[in-house]
PDB file of C-alpha atoms in Angstrom:
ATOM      1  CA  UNK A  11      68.710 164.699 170.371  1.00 68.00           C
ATOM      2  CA  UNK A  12      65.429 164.936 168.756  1.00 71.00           C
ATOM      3  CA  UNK A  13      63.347 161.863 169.045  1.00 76.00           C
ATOM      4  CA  UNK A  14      60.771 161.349 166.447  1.00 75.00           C
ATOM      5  CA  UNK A  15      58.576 158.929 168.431  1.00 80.00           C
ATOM      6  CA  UNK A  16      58.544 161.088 171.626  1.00 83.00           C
ATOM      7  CA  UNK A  17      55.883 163.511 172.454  1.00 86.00           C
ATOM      8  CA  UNK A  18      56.339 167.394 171.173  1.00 83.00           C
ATOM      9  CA  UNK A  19      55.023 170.229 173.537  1.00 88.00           C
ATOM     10  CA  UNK A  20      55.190 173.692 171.938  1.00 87.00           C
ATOM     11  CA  UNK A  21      55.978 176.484 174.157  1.00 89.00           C
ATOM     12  CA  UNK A  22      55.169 180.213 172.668  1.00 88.00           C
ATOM     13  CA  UNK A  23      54.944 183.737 173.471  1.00 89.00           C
ATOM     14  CA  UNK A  24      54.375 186.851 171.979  1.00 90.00           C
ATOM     15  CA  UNK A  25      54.768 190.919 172.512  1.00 91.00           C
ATOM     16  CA  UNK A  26      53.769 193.933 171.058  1.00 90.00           C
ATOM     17  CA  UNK A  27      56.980 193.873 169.148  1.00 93.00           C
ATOM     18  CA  UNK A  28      57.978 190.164 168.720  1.00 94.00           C
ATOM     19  CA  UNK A  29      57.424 186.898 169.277  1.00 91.00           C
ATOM     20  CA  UNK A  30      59.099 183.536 170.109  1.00 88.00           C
ATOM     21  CA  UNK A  31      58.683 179.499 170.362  1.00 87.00           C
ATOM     22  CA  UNK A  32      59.645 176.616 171.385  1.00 85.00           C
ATOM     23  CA  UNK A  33      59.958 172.948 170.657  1.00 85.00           C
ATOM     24  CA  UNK A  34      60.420 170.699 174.079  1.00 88.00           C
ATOM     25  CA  UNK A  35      60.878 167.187 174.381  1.00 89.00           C
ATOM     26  CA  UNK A  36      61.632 165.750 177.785  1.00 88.00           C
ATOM     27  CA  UNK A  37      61.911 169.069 179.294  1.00 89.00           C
ATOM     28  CA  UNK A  38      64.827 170.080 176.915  1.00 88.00           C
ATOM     29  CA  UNK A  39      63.871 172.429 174.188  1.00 86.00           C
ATOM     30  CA  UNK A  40      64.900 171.022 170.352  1.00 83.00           C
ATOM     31  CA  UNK A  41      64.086 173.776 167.996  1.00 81.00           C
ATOM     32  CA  UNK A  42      62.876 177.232 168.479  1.00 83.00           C
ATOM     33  CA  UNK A  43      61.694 180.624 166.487  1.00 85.00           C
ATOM     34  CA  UNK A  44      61.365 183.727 166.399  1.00 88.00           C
ATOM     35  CA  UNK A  45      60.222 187.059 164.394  1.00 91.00           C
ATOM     36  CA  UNK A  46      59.963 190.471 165.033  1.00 95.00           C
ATOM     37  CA  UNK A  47      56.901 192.176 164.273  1.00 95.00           C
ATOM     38  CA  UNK A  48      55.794 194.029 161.520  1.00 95.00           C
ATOM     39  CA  UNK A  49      53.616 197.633 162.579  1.00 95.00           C
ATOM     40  CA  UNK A  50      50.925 195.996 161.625  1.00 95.00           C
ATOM     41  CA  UNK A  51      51.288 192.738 163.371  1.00 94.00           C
ATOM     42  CA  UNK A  52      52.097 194.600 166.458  1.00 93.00           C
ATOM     43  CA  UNK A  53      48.599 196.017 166.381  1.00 94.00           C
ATOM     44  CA  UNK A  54      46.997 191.968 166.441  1.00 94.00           C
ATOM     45  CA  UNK A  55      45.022 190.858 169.119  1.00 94.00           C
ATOM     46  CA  UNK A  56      47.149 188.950 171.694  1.00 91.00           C
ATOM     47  CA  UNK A  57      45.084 185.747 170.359  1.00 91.00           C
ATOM     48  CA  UNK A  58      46.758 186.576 167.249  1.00 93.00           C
ATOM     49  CA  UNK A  59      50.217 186.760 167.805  1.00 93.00           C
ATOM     50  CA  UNK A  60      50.063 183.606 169.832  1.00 88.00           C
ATOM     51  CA  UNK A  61      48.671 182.097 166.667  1.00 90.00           C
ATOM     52  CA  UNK A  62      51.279 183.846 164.481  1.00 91.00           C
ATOM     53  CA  UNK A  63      54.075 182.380 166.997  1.00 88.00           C
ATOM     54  CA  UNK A  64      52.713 178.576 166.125  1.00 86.00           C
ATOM     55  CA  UNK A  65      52.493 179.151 162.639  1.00 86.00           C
ATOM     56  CA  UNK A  66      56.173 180.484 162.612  1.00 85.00           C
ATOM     57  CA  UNK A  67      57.259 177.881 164.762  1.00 81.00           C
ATOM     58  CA  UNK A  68      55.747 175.362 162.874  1.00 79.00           C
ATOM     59  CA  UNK A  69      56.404 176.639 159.324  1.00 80.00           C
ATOM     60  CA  UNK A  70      59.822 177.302 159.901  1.00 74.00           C
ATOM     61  CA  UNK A  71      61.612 175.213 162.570  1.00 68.00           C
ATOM     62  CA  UNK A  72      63.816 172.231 162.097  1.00 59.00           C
ATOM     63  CA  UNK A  73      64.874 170.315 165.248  1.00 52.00           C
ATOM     64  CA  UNK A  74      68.456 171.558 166.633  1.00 51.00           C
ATOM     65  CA  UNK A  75      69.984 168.502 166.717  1.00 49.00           C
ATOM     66  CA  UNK A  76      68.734 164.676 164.539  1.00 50.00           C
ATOM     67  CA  UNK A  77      71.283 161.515 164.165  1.00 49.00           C
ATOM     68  CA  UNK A  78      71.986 160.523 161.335  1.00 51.00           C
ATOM     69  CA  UNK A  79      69.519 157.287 161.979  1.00 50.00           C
ATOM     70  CA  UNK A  80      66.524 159.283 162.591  1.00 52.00           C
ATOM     71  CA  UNK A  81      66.855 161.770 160.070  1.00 51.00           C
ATOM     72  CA  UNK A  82      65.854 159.007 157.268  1.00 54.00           C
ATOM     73  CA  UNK A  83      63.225 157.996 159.510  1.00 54.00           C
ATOM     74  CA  UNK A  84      61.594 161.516 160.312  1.00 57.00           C
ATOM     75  CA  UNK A  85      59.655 163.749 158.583  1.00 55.00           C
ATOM     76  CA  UNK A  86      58.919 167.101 159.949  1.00 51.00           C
ATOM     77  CA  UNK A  87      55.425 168.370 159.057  1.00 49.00           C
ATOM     78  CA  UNK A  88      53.467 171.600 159.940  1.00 44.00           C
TER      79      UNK A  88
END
């Protein structure tokens, strides 16, 4: 379950054609994304995609699995 008073580590990686993240708290992951590249994003720096990976992951994740309690209580912000 996703705990909205524990600590959030991100985990991401990227490719020349994709790229993937990962929300872990206590060692268990509790959201992830992921997006295939565009041409043109697969041309970015590697700097770049590693960014893009965040900003997906951020932008666009919502944690796997909430109770009902927390859900009232949580707000999930990029």
């Amino acid at each position: 379950m996703y705990d909205c008073n524990a600590e959030v580590t991100l985990q991401c990686d990227a490719s020349k054609r994709g790229l993937g993240a990962f929300l872990i708290q206590n060692g268990q992951p509790v959201a992830f994304a992921s997006k295939t590249l565009s041409p043109m994003e697969g041309r970015y720096a590697p700097v770049e995609k590693v960014c893009l990976a965040i900003h997906v992951c951020l932008s666009e994740v919502q944690p796997i699995h909430i109770s009902r309690q927390e859900k009232d209580n949580c707000t999930i912000r990029p």
